[in-house]
Short mmCIF file of C-alpha atoms and ligand atoms in Angstrom, two decimals:
data_model
loop_
_atom_site.label_atom_id
_atom_site.label_comp_id
_atom_site.label_asym_id
_atom_site.label_seq_id
_atom_site.Cartn_x
_atom_site.Cartn_y
_atom_site.Cartn_z
CA MET A 23 15.17 5.46 -28.72
CA PRO A 24 12.20 3.42 -27.45
CA ASN A 25 14.58 0.51 -26.93
CA GLN A 26 16.97 2.68 -24.93
CA VAL A 27 14.18 3.98 -22.74
CA HIS A 28 12.89 0.47 -22.35
CA ARG A 29 16.29 -0.93 -21.36
CA LYS A 30 16.88 1.89 -18.94
CA SER A 31 13.60 1.50 -17.08
CA VAL A 32 13.88 -2.27 -17.02
CA LYS A 33 17.34 -1.97 -15.47
CA LYS A 34 16.31 0.63 -12.97
CA GLY A 35 13.15 -1.25 -12.03
CA PHE A 36 9.76 0.05 -11.07
CA ASP A 37 8.20 1.28 -7.87
CA PHE A 38 4.64 0.28 -7.24
CA THR A 39 2.59 0.91 -4.13
CA LEU A 40 -0.66 -0.80 -3.31
CA MET A 41 -2.77 0.34 -0.40
CA VAL A 42 -5.62 -1.52 1.24
CA ALA A 43 -8.28 0.36 3.17
CA GLY A 44 -11.77 -0.08 4.54
CA GLU A 45 -13.62 -1.18 7.61
CA SER A 46 -12.03 -3.44 10.22
CA GLY A 47 -12.26 -7.19 10.01
CA LEU A 48 -12.92 -7.54 6.28
CA GLY A 49 -9.72 -9.50 5.66
CA LYS A 50 -7.46 -6.77 4.25
CA SER A 51 -4.33 -7.83 6.12
CA THR A 52 -5.00 -11.48 5.42
CA LEU A 53 -5.37 -10.82 1.69
CA VAL A 54 -2.13 -8.87 1.29
CA HIS A 55 -0.25 -11.42 3.37
CA SER A 56 -1.49 -14.31 1.33
CA LEU A 57 -0.98 -12.50 -1.98
CA PHE A 58 2.50 -11.15 -1.53
CA LEU A 59 4.18 -11.85 1.74
CA THR A 60 3.80 -15.51 2.45
CA ASP A 61 6.94 -16.54 0.60
CA LEU A 62 8.95 -14.24 2.83
CA TYR A 63 8.39 -16.71 5.61
CA LYS A 64 8.34 -19.91 3.61
CA ASP A 65 11.51 -21.31 5.22
CA ARG A 66 10.08 -21.03 8.68
CA LYS A 67 7.59 -23.52 9.96
CA LEU A 68 6.46 -21.75 13.10
CA LEU A 69 5.27 -18.20 12.91
CA SER A 70 6.14 -15.99 15.83
CA ALA A 71 3.37 -14.01 17.50
CA GLU A 72 4.58 -10.94 15.64
CA GLU A 73 4.24 -12.57 12.25
CA ARG A 74 0.77 -13.82 12.82
CA ILE A 75 -1.76 -11.32 11.64
CA SER A 76 -3.01 -9.16 14.42
CA GLN A 77 -5.28 -6.18 14.27
CA THR A 78 -3.73 -3.37 12.32
CA VAL A 79 -3.45 -0.29 14.50
CA GLU A 80 -1.17 1.91 12.41
CA ILE A 81 -0.24 2.46 8.79
CA LEU A 82 2.22 -0.31 7.96
CA LYS A 83 4.50 -0.49 4.96
CA HIS A 84 5.94 -3.76 3.71
CA THR A 85 8.31 -3.78 0.79
CA VAL A 86 9.17 -6.77 -1.36
CA ASP A 87 11.63 -6.83 -4.23
CA ILE A 88 10.33 -8.95 -7.02
CA GLU A 89 12.20 -9.86 -10.16
CA GLU A 90 10.44 -11.49 -13.03
CA LYS A 91 12.04 -12.10 -16.44
CA GLY A 92 14.77 -9.61 -15.61
CA VAL A 93 12.35 -6.84 -14.69
CA LYS A 94 12.73 -5.52 -11.18
CA LEU A 95 9.76 -4.37 -9.20
CA LYS A 96 9.86 -2.81 -5.78
CA LEU A 97 6.40 -3.54 -4.49
CA THR A 98 5.22 -1.73 -1.40
CA ILE A 99 2.08 -2.75 0.41
CA VAL A 100 0.49 -0.18 2.66
CA ASP A 101 -1.79 -1.80 5.20
CA THR A 102 -4.05 0.58 7.06
CA PRO A 103 -5.99 0.40 10.33
CA GLY A 104 -9.62 -0.47 9.81
CA PHE A 105 -12.32 2.10 10.20
CA GLY A 106 -14.83 1.85 12.94
CA ASP A 107 -12.54 0.67 15.75
CA ALA A 108 -12.41 3.87 17.72
CA VAL A 109 -15.10 5.23 20.02
CA ASN A 110 -15.34 8.31 17.88
CA ASN A 111 -15.19 7.42 14.22
CA THR A 112 -15.62 10.90 12.83
CA ALA A 113 -12.95 11.42 10.16
CA CYS A 114 -11.23 8.14 11.08
CA TRP A 115 -10.04 7.95 7.47
CA LYS A 116 -8.14 11.25 7.83
CA PRO A 117 -4.72 9.72 8.73
CA ILE A 118 -4.97 7.54 5.63
CA THR A 119 -5.98 10.27 3.19
CA ASP A 120 -3.28 12.50 4.77
CA TYR A 121 -0.75 9.74 4.14
CA VAL A 122 -1.71 9.59 0.45
CA ASP A 123 -1.45 13.40 0.16
CA GLN A 124 1.93 13.48 1.91
CA GLN A 125 3.41 10.95 -0.50
CA PHE A 126 2.23 13.02 -3.46
CA GLU A 127 3.64 16.20 -1.96
CA GLN A 128 6.99 14.53 -1.24
CA TYR A 129 7.22 13.28 -4.82
CA PHE A 130 6.30 16.70 -6.16
CA ARG A 131 9.03 18.30 -4.01
CA ASP A 132 11.61 15.74 -5.17
CA GLU A 133 10.60 16.29 -8.79
CA SER A 134 11.18 20.02 -8.49
CA GLY A 135 14.45 19.43 -6.63
CA LEU A 136 17.98 19.01 -7.90
CA ASN A 137 18.47 15.28 -7.60
CA GLN A 138 15.78 14.14 -9.98
CA LYS A 139 17.57 10.97 -11.02
CA ASN A 140 17.21 9.11 -7.76
CA ILE A 141 13.68 9.89 -6.80
CA GLN A 142 11.95 7.16 -4.91
CA ASP A 143 8.33 7.00 -5.90
CA ASN A 144 6.36 6.34 -2.72
CA ARG A 145 3.05 7.56 -4.07
CA VAL A 146 0.09 5.27 -3.61
CA HIS A 147 -0.57 4.00 -7.12
CA CYS A 148 -3.48 1.77 -6.37
CA CYS A 149 -5.92 1.44 -3.49
CA LEU A 150 -8.01 -1.63 -2.86
CA TYR A 151 -11.03 -0.46 -0.94
CA PHE A 152 -12.97 -3.09 1.03
CA ILE A 153 -16.71 -2.83 1.48
CA SER A 154 -18.60 -4.84 4.08
CA PRO A 155 -20.89 -7.50 2.57
CA PHE A 156 -23.28 -7.14 5.52
CA GLY A 157 -24.27 -3.54 5.05
CA HIS A 158 -26.81 -2.13 2.66
CA GLY A 159 -24.55 -0.30 0.27
CA LEU A 160 -21.99 2.21 1.44
CA ARG A 161 -21.61 3.36 5.03
CA PRO A 162 -20.84 6.94 6.05
CA VAL A 163 -17.14 6.01 6.56
CA ASP A 164 -16.96 4.70 3.00
CA VAL A 165 -18.39 7.92 1.60
CA GLY A 166 -16.14 9.97 3.89
CA PHE A 167 -13.03 8.16 2.74
CA HIS A 168 -13.94 8.63 -0.88
CA GLU A 169 -14.55 12.34 -0.41
CA GLY A 170 -11.34 12.66 1.62
CA ILE A 171 -9.26 11.07 -1.13
CA ALA A 172 -10.83 12.86 -4.05
N1 GDP B 222 -13.87 -16.85 6.65
C1 GDP B 222 -12.89 -16.03 6.29
N2 GDP B 222 -12.24 -15.35 7.25
C2 GDP B 222 -11.26 -14.52 6.88
C3 GDP B 222 -10.90 -14.33 5.51
N3 GDP B 222 -9.90 -13.42 5.46
C4 GDP B 222 -9.67 -13.07 6.74
N4 GDP B 222 -10.46 -13.72 7.60
C5 GDP B 222 -10.50 -13.59 9.07
O1 GDP B 222 -11.14 -12.35 9.38
C6 GDP B 222 -10.51 -11.74 10.50
C7 GDP B 222 -10.06 -10.32 10.15
O2 GDP B 222 -9.02 -10.39 9.19
P1 GDP B 222 -7.97 -9.23 8.99
O3 GDP B 222 -7.10 -9.63 7.85
O4 GDP B 222 -7.28 -8.88 10.28
O5 GDP B 222 -8.93 -8.04 8.57
P2 GDP B 222 -8.61 -6.48 8.43
O6 GDP B 222 -9.06 -5.83 9.70
O7 GDP B 222 -9.45 -6.02 7.27
O8 GDP B 222 -7.15 -6.33 8.18
C8 GDP B 222 -9.36 -12.64 10.91
O9 GDP B 222 -9.78 -13.42 12.01
C9 GDP B 222 -9.12 -13.48 9.68
O10 GDP B 222 -8.57 -14.74 10.04
C10 GDP B 222 -11.60 -15.10 4.51
O11 GDP B 222 -11.35 -14.99 3.32
N5 GDP B 222 -12.59 -15.91 4.97
MG1 MG B 223 -5.70 -5.20 9.15
#
């Protein structure tokens, strides 16, 4: 039985979603690009303007299919706009915490639905939260995000 379950999940593969969040300009986009997405462009010498990292202004999803030792992984990276860019930064984390909630609700709906075999798991499994090294501890946006996500 454990072997069957094991074989089945290995064949089907896994969904894993990593989100990065935090203040603007801390290197979130750069980190995810250099960790996971560089080999997507390895054949090309010149990067187009689009591929160069520009300021993130909306929630962006990149998906890469990775296969290692026969195990398939569908890795999704969710890059988020930095906090503190707008004139009014009150609740600037709201779109991001809403996104996380929506993915959970969607999964919950699918799980209670009829087609439970082919559910795509888009929930955010892990969030890397960036903290500015220049501040003294946490800023109000950091605390707000944490409370919003809890
Ligand atoms: N010195 C240095 N600069 C970095 C590093 N990572 C990113 N940057 C630069 O910091 C700026 C902001 O990076 P970006 O990835 O857009 O930050 P984001 O707003 O958190 O997504 C860019 O000009 C990057 O080239 C790093 O590790 N060291
Ligand atoms: Mg960014």
